[in-house]
Amino acid sequence: MDELDYRFLCELASQLRVDSVRAAAAAGSGHPTSSMSAAELMAVLLARQLRVNVENPADPANDHLVFSKGHASPLLYAMLKAMGVVSDEELLTFRRRGSRLEGHPTPDVPFVDVATGSLGFGLPVGVGLALTARRLDRLPNHVWVLCGDSELAEGSMWEAFEHAGHEGLNNLTVIVDVNRLGQRGPTRHGWDLGAYAARLGAFGWHTIEIDGHDPGQIDYALADARATRRRPTAIIARTCKGRGVSAVEDREGKHGKPLADAEQALGELGGPRSPLTVPMTPPASQGAPYRYAGGPLVLPKYELGDEVATRTAFGDALAALGTARGDVVALDGEVADSTKLETFAKAHPERFFEFYIAEQQMVAAATGMQARGWTPYVATFAAFLTRAYDFVRMAAVSRAGLCLVGSHGGVSIGEDGPSQMGLEDLAAFRAVHGSTVLYPCDANQTARLVADMAGLEGIRYLRTTRGETPVIYGPDEEFPVGGCKVLRTGGQATIVAAGVTVHEALAAADLLAGDGVSVTVIDAYSVKPLDSPELVAMATATGRVVTVEDHWPEGGLGDAVLSALAENPVPVRKLAVARMPGSAGSADQLRDAGIDRTAIREAVLALLP
Amino acid sequence: MDELDYRFLCELASQLRVDSVRAAAAAGSGHPTSSMSAAELMAVLLARQLRVNVENPADPANDHLVFSKGHASPLLYAMLKAMGVVSDEELLTFRRRGSRLEGHPTPDVPFVDVATGSLGFGLPVGVGLALTARRLDRLPNHVWVLCGDSELAEGSMWEAFEHAGHEGLNNLTVIVDVNRLGQRGPTRHGWDLGAYAARLGAFGWHTIEIDGHDPGQIDYALADARATRRRPTAIIARTCKGRGVSAVEDREGKHGKPLADAEQALGELGGPRSPLTVPMTPPASQGAPYRYAGGPLVLPKYELGDEVATRTAFGDALAALGTARGDVVALDGEVADSTKLETFAKAHPERFFEFYIAEQQMVAAATGMQARGWTPYVATFAAFLTRAYDFVRMAAVSRAGLCLVGSHGGVSIGEDGPSQMGLEDLAAFRAVHGSTVLYPCDANQTARLVADMAGLEGIRYLRTTRGETPVIYGPDEEFPVGGCKVLRTGGQATIVAAGVTVHEALAAADLLAGDGVSVTVIDAYSVKPLDSPELVAMATATGRVVTVEDHWPEGGLGDAVLSALAENPVPVRKLAVARMPGSAGSADQLRDAGIDRTAIREAVLALLP
């Protein structure tokens, strides 16, 4: 590197540092010291390696930059200013109401693919972006991820290191900003770069240990990373938190606070300067990303009265959807034989991704794929999707569109016992912002919903059942999201069920008819959004409601129905799983949980005047 | 090892294999092939290294055995039969209704500390048990964990490997049953034992690679593991899934199914035999586990009208509780300065555990600690507790008692933005079986609830607020769990609030008084269990209810109130956070979310006739 380049990079790093301090000072909060440690790292990346078309953040040939340490947002925004994407005026709106420059980055900001701020999320998404470039888009763009050192304590990071190392993703580079200080105090490994290098090397990564404040070393490492074949690269950089300002440099207790004396700090950083704008090198044009061809949608059809598990219908329908839509991809947590995602895998092996038992990496990869225009379906047991709950939360903050499918919902799975039963999934996914929650009861309904959910936005969750259930709908019936099906009409009570309990509710209606009691039965397959108008109408007409769900009593179908009726209430009795189940057959489980036909009948009779 | 010992171990392994096959055959389901691969490993452990007092599973000197691969439960139950703890008759009740021998182990079974079956949970709990022995109980018992190879894809395993390696837990041994076949097919690393050894070695573990079907090698490795100083040991054992039965040995598609021809298999395994009982070596008596002294409880007291953050009161109260109760320990996810757990850390450093940013390991360690009689308090941001949601679920299946404290609840945190806001925590933790959910609004209330939650059972969750809130209760007021506080009494509507919205509700009541409208205001600090009788009484008396919560609309306080009123309904309007927030000050956030005093006033006025 020549002297001029070197001086430019030093000057750019100073500017990034100064702007980080200024942004946090203007906001009165934020993380300037965590930004200052990585200023040279990001300055050199920006000026020498990041290839983006500044005019077009959506250019598919662009490199990607993920701030896995999302709290270093002032540094990211300072970079965007240096790129000419954000004005100095906007920079100083950092963390203000209405500003897109939030405390932690979101995709409202140009060149940001996903929201970060929950540590351990950004790198796994970066793995997803790199996988997408390599195996789906078939483009040579590079993914750069800036991580903190504290963050390496998160297990999700090691799911990502393992996956990327195993895939040999040489289009992925992680830059670890080892500033040795976490939020509360020193990290586990301090400045022991070798500790990180040994771990990452064992996971199949190329590692480079450098002084993270030396532009020459950084430049060498970044170029080496881009040139490395067959392996992802980790640049492990020794840095100082708060670098450049003596009041905070390498000091504890300075995390997540604006500098006490910003004026003095700015003086120490070199005072006012004429702003630099980096002439970004655009990526070489690579043509359009690869897309698979589509065709007409030919969903599977099931015969009325046949017994088919909804998980089977899910697999069949997704395979059909994959034929119809080239953008559909599928992600498995090493249970495709149980979830029936294997049907898709056999039909479209090139769009099937095995993540082994690493649910967080699986959901994060899907989040990366959707950011590049693919439509990912993620499937595992409903119970095990809870392992990735924080990632689903962050996907929602990322305005991501994901189709999540949880199999083995509820006690009806039978003998495997409670560790395998999804009994909180409806509550958990209802409580994700902007989510859709679907719970079909038969195979034709499942097929339709599996296809329709591709066209929705945000987080969509569909729950399937392990055991076989009778087909009660014809193959041409439609099931609009936000609708419901009125399966029986009777005047004395309304039973609201979904999934496996629909069949119990129908049986209960038959029992009640024998008692001389006529009831309405509603199949609430769209748990969120729920068909409030229809529910209010039926509840008002019948004067009382029984809800029944294969789920804990809190936050599921019953609560959703109560919420729909909140301003037009009638008495509601909620049936749900109230005791910790053990092992037993499916019918015994439903009976023991008090959610079978007998329990429903008794609940209706108890509510009658 | 002499010939007699060798033959005994081979015979014992065959018996474990035979009993695993018989149990699964009797059940018609289960995981015999995953049991068969580890039969020699467990036979040798049982006969040569496991030190337990068979008469007393609660003996504090006992070694611990955790089946992290919980699906190998037939093998565990076969071991218990060989120990004389389970009869052959009971063994054959495997997976039957009412049997304690469930599909996956739970603590209903003697010598089982925690439920397993969600892969990646058992080892982190084992780390907690080993930490407890070393740093709390001060006993030399050993913790043995049997893991699957597929399971090593879970990030939580690497949180555990890192934590144990860093702590140098030489009282912990992991036995990895590398049978190369997962549920769906081959694992990522197959029989590449070196891939595991390199990774574990880099994480500071002593590793031994062996043939997992050779009793001699196993015996050497187990003895070496027990004798190893300063480091935990991983025995990485090459095995065959379904070992010993040609129809299933090392074959794909044989996971999680009973053997098709059990008769033939039993013949191949050596046919009928006279059952062996292993004379277990009891542990050397080690005296009682160490316990810290306690004393009278002197909770902090706050002055009415002062402004104090409930997170501050949590830290103060927990430090006081730690002085009163020697069994209280605290676990941090590297945010103790934010959650204010640091107050406890300063007062009781020897009972404070730093887990860095590894929430799953933190919750699992707490689960291990409570299994040994300690009372753990786990604290991080409410948003980041969702990272460990599956582990909390499994803790509930384990009948574990945990005190979880989530700080920074809701939009009221202000500028940091949505990635840092706990907005689904009330829903998520309400939907945990047997849980308690508390959400105090002032410092004195917080202090009481923090102390009282120690005496409860099951999963207890308490949410704290980042910002300061006025003290509205005197220090001697009591707050029974399951109760509520009626702060204002008025006839025209009931406002139900909790935490930060209590203060908005009180302000709204003042505004409404100016409108000539008198309202009841309820502080529902006990979100679960909710004070249903009082709520029904007040709702019925006033005829309408407004709920207001700093949480998404689903599954939180509003749904809890609706559920309480389900059979005695009145019209309810739910106010909650309906839009994705950005950065803004706390007051702006509450206003933008529609949960401030103005919104409450408007909601009440809209409901009035």
Tab-separated table of N, CA and C in Angstrom, chain A residues 462-541:
chain	number	residue	atom	x	y	z
A	462	LEU	N	-47.331	-22.556	10.307
A	462	LEU	CA	-48.353	-23.573	10.085
A	462	LEU	C	-47.996	-24.791	10.930
A	463	ARG	N	-48.992	-25.269	11.653
A	463	ARG	CA	-48.785	-26.422	12.539
A	463	ARG	C	-49.384	-27.665	11.909
A	464	THR	N	-48.609	-28.733	11.883
A	464	THR	CA	-49.150	-29.996	11.380
A	464	THR	C	-49.235	-31.025	12.502
A	465	THR	N	-49.958	-32.086	12.195
A	465	THR	CA	-50.247	-33.131	13.178
A	465	THR	C	-49.550	-34.414	12.754
A	466	ARG	N	-49.063	-35.156	13.740
A	466	ARG	CA	-48.331	-36.386	13.457
A	466	ARG	C	-49.241	-37.487	12.916
A	467	GLY	N	-50.362	-37.719	13.586
A	467	GLY	CA	-51.212	-38.856	13.260
A	467	GLY	C	-52.135	-38.575	12.081
A	468	GLU	N	-52.716	-39.639	11.596
A	468	GLU	CA	-53.640	-39.484	10.482
A	468	GLU	C	-54.972	-38.932	10.964
A	469	THR	N	-55.561	-38.090	10.133
A	469	THR	CA	-56.892	-37.550	10.440
A	469	THR	C	-57.744	-37.688	9.186
A	470	PRO	N	-59.057	-37.817	9.348
A	470	PRO	CA	-59.906	-38.010	8.173
A	470	PRO	C	-59.948	-36.761	7.297
A	471	VAL	N	-60.019	-36.998	6.003
A	471	VAL	CA	-60.202	-35.902	5.051
A	471	VAL	C	-61.676	-35.497	5.093
A	472	ILE	N	-61.923	-34.242	5.450
A	472	ILE	CA	-63.320	-33.799	5.571
A	472	ILE	C	-63.672	-32.723	4.551
A	473	TYR	N	-62.681	-32.209	3.853
A	473	TYR	CA	-62.949	-31.190	2.836
A	473	TYR	C	-62.611	-31.751	1.456
A	474	GLY	N	-63.357	-31.330	0.483
A	474	GLY	CA	-63.028	-31.687	-0.892
A	474	GLY	C	-61.793	-30.936	-1.367
A	475	PRO	N	-61.181	-31.433	-2.430
A	475	PRO	CA	-59.920	-30.835	-2.881
A	475	PRO	C	-60.080	-29.457	-3.510
A	476	ASP	N	-61.297	-29.062	-3.825
A	476	ASP	CA	-61.469	-27.759	-4.467
A	476	ASP	C	-61.955	-26.688	-3.505
A	477	GLU	N	-62.116	-27.061	-2.266
A	477	GLU	CA	-62.566	-26.082	-1.272
A	477	GLU	C	-61.454	-25.050	-1.047
A	478	GLU	N	-61.867	-23.824	-0.790
A	478	GLU	CA	-60.872	-22.780	-0.538
A	478	GLU	C	-60.868	-22.378	0.924
A	479	PHE	N	-59.707	-21.949	1.375
A	479	PHE	CA	-59.543	-21.629	2.794
A	479	PHE	C	-58.806	-20.304	2.949
A	480	PRO	N	-59.544	-19.220	2.741
A	480	PRO	CA	-58.857	-17.933	2.807
A	480	PRO	C	-58.238	-17.698	4.191
A	481	VAL	N	-57.033	-17.149	4.186
A	481	VAL	CA	-56.404	-16.780	5.451
A	481	VAL	C	-57.241	-15.668	6.076
A	482	GLY	N	-57.578	-15.840	7.346
A	482	GLY	CA	-58.489	-14.906	8.002
A	482	GLY	C	-59.931	-15.389	7.967
A	483	GLY	N	-60.146	-16.543	7.355
A	483	GLY	CA	-61.496	-17.101	7.322
A	483	GLY	C	-61.641	-18.248	8.313
A	484	CYS	N	-62.815	-18.883	8.291
A	484	CYS	CA	-63.028	-20.088	9.080
A	484	CYS	C	-64.079	-20.919	8.354
A	485	LYS	N	-64.310	-22.117	8.796
A	485	LYS	CA	-65.344	-22.957	8.197
A	485	LYS	C	-66.383	-23.301	9.263
A	486	VAL	N	-67.620	-23.058	8.921
A	486	VAL	CA	-68.703	-23.455	9.816
A	486	VAL	C	-69.133	-24.855	9.378
A	487	LEU	N	-68.779	-25.850	10.187
A	487	LEU	CA	-68.986	-27.246	9.789
A	487	LEU	C	-70.348	-27.785	10.203
A	488	ARG	N	-70.885	-27.238	11.275
A	488	ARG	CA	-72.229	-27.607	11.718
A	488	ARG	C	-72.893	-26.321	12.163
A	489	THR	N	-74.187	-26.279	12.031
A	489	THR	CA	-74.919	-25.118	12.509
A	489	THR	C	-75.970	-25.575	13.501
A	490	GLY	N	-75.877	-25.026	14.681
A	490	GLY	CA	-76.842	-25.356	15.714
A	490	GLY	C	-76.999	-24.164	16.627
A	491	GLY	N	-78.059	-24.146	17.365
A	491	GLY	CA	-78.420	-22.908	18.037
A	491	GLY	C	-77.996	-22.767	19.482
A	492	GLN	N	-77.513	-23.864	20.099
A	492	GLN	CA	-77.375	-23.789	21.554
A	492	GLN	C	-75.971	-23.474	22.057
A	493	ALA	N	-74.998	-23.669	21.212
A	493	ALA	CA	-73.630	-23.323	21.593
A	493	ALA	C	-72.762	-23.357	20.350
A	494	THR	N	-71.621	-22.690	20.414
A	494	THR	CA	-70.635	-22.741	19.335
A	494	THR	C	-69.370	-23.396	19.865
A	495	ILE	N	-68.915	-24.408	19.153
A	495	ILE	CA	-67.636	-25.032	19.488
A	495	ILE	C	-66.606	-24.550	18.474
A	496	VAL	N	-65.510	-23.988	18.987
A	496	VAL	CA	-64.437	-23.531	18.099
A	496	VAL	C	-63.236	-24.442	18.290
A	497	ALA	N	-62.810	-25.053	17.204
A	497	ALA	CA	-61.703	-25.995	17.261
A	497	ALA	C	-60.741	-25.693	16.119
A	498	ALA	N	-59.591	-26.351	16.141
A	498	ALA	CA	-58.628	-26.236	15.045
A	498	ALA	C	-57.761	-27.479	15.056
A	499	GLY	N	-57.334	-27.878	13.873
A	499	GLY	CA	-56.453	-29.033	13.786
A	499	GLY	C	-57.116	-30.282	14.306
A	500	VAL	N	-56.392	-31.013	15.128
A	500	VAL	CA	-56.857	-32.326	15.561
A	500	VAL	C	-58.163	-32.247	16.352
A	501	THR	N	-58.421	-31.130	17.001
A	501	THR	CA	-59.647	-31.048	17.811
A	501	THR	C	-60.894	-30.807	16.969
A	502	VAL	N	-60.714	-30.452	15.697
A	502	VAL	CA	-61.899	-30.302	14.835
A	502	VAL	C	-62.657	-31.622	14.780
A	503	HIS	N	-61.917	-32.703	14.663
A	503	HIS	CA	-62.565	-34.012	14.556
A	503	HIS	C	-63.233	-34.409	15.868
A	504	GLU	N	-62.630	-34.019	16.964
A	504	GLU	CA	-63.269	-34.265	18.271
A	504	GLU	C	-64.528	-33.416	18.408
A	505	ALA	N	-64.452	-32.189	17.909
A	505	ALA	CA	-65.624	-31.295	18.007
A	505	ALA	C	-66.787	-31.844	17.176
A	506	LEU	N	-66.462	-32.377	16.009
A	506	LEU	CA	-67.529	-32.951	15.181
A	506	LEU	C	-68.151	-34.169	15.880
A	507	ALA	N	-67.297	-34.978	16.472
A	507	ALA	CA	-67.819	-36.139	17.201
A	507	ALA	C	-68.657	-35.699	18.399
A	508	ALA	N	-68.202	-34.632	19.061
A	508	ALA	CA	-68.969	-34.117	20.197
A	508	ALA	C	-70.322	-33.599	19.746
A	509	ALA	N	-70.342	-32.954	18.571
A	509	ALA	CA	-71.622	-32.460	18.052
A	509	ALA	C	-72.586	-33.609	17.835
A	510	ASP	N	-72.067	-34.738	17.359
A	510	ASP	CA	-72.914	-35.920	17.180
A	510	ASP	C	-73.432	-36.417	18.524
A	511	LEU	N	-72.538	-36.477	19.512
A	511	LEU	CA	-72.962	-36.905	20.846
A	511	LEU	C	-74.040	-35.971	21.390
A	512	LEU	N	-73.822	-34.677	21.189
A	512	LEU	CA	-74.769	-33.691	21.709
A	512	LEU	C	-76.104	-33.772	20.987
A	513	ALA	N	-76.051	-34.083	19.690
A	513	ALA	CA	-77.309	-34.266	18.967
A	513	ALA	C	-78.114	-35.385	19.619
A	514	GLY	N	-77.405	-36.426	20.053
A	514	GLY	CA	-78.067	-37.509	20.785
A	514	GLY	C	-78.656	-37.039	22.099
A	515	ASP	N	-78.045	-35.995	22.674
A	515	ASP	CA	-78.585	-35.402	23.904
A	515	ASP	C	-79.703	-34.406	23.608
A	516	GLY	N	-79.967	-34.205	22.315
A	516	GLY	CA	-80.976	-33.205	21.956
A	516	GLY	C	-80.451	-31.789	21.971
A	517	VAL	N	-79.139	-31.662	21.877
A	517	VAL	CA	-78.533	-30.324	21.895
A	517	VAL	C	-77.906	-30.056	20.528
A	518	SER	N	-78.242	-28.925	19.933
A	518	SER	CA	-77.688	-28.612	18.608
A	518	SER	C	-76.627	-27.531	18.745
A	519	VAL	N	-75.504	-27.791	18.115
A	519	VAL	CA	-74.383	-26.859	18.256
A	519	VAL	C	-73.821	-26.477	16.896
A	520	THR	N	-73.190	-25.322	16.881
A	520	THR	CA	-72.396	-24.884	15.733
A	520	THR	C	-70.958	-25.331	15.972
A	521	VAL	N	-70.336	-25.828	14.908
A	521	VAL	CA	-68.925	-26.207	15.006
A	521	VAL	C	-68.124	-25.380	14.007
A	522	ILE	N	-67.114	-24.692	14.511
A	522	ILE	CA	-66.266	-23.850	13.657
A	522	ILE	C	-64.864	-24.421	13.606
A	523	ASP	N	-64.357	-24.555	12.400
A	523	ASP	CA	-62.956	-24.927	12.169
A	523	ASP	C	-62.169	-23.628	12.001
A	524	ALA	N	-61.455	-23.259	13.047
A	524	ALA	CA	-60.705	-21.998	13.032
A	524	ALA	C	-59.284	-22.253	12.549
A	525	TYR	N	-59.174	-22.695	11.304
A	525	TYR	CA	-57.842	-23.051	10.760
A	525	TYR	C	-56.918	-21.844	10.696
A	526	SER	N	-57.495	-20.643	10.601
A	526	SER	CA	-56.691	-19.421	10.602
A	526	SER	C	-56.744	-18.836	12.013
A	527	VAL	N	-55.787	-19.270	12.833
A	527	VAL	CA	-55.794	-18.860	14.241
A	527	VAL	C	-55.442	-17.379	14.368
A	528	LYS	N	-54.583	-16.913	13.473
A	528	LYS	CA	-54.254	-15.486	13.397
A	528	LYS	C	-53.963	-15.172	11.958
A	529	PRO	N	-54.682	-14.290	11.292
A	529	PRO	CA	-55.841	-13.586	11.820
A	529	PRO	C	-57.035	-14.521	11.940
A	530	LEU	N	-57.801	-14.300	12.974
A	530	LEU	CA	-59.004	-15.092	13.220
A	530	LEU	C	-60.184	-14.404	12.535
A	531	ASP	N	-61.138	-15.176	12.138
A	531	ASP	CA	-62.314	-14.615	11.459
A	531	ASP	C	-63.259	-14.019	12.499
A	532	SER	N	-62.924	-12.841	12.965
A	532	SER	CA	-63.706	-12.229	14.046
A	532	SER	C	-65.168	-12.006	13.698
A	533	PRO	N	-65.481	-11.472	12.519
A	533	PRO	CA	-66.912	-11.231	12.232
A	533	PRO	C	-67.736	-12.509	12.319
A	534	GLU	N	-67.233	-13.581	11.726
A	534	GLU	CA	-67.986	-14.837	11.749
A	534	GLU	C	-68.097	-15.370	13.179
A	535	LEU	N	-67.012	-15.272	13.918
A	535	LEU	CA	-67.045	-15.767	15.293
A	535	LEU	C	-68.021	-14.982	16.146
A	536	VAL	N	-67.993	-13.664	15.983
A	536	VAL	CA	-68.921	-12.835	16.755
A	536	VAL	C	-70.359	-13.188	16.391
A	537	ALA	N	-70.587	-13.374	15.090
A	537	ALA	CA	-71.951	-13.686	14.648
A	537	ALA	C	-72.435	-15.009	15.249
A	538	MET	N	-71.610	-16.012	15.165
A	538	MET	CA	-72.005	-17.330	15.674
A	538	MET	C	-72.114	-17.338	17.190
A	539	ALA	N	-71.157	-16.683	17.842
A	539	ALA	CA	-71.184	-16.643	19.300
A	539	ALA	C	-72.422	-15.908	19.788
A	540	THR	N	-72.740	-14.811	19.135
A	540	THR	CA	-73.910	-14.034	19.530
A	540	THR	C	-75.181	-14.845	19.281
A	541	ALA	N	-75.212	-15.539	18.150
A	541	ALA	CA	-76.401	-16.314	17.809
A	541	ALA	C	-76.632	-17.470	18.785
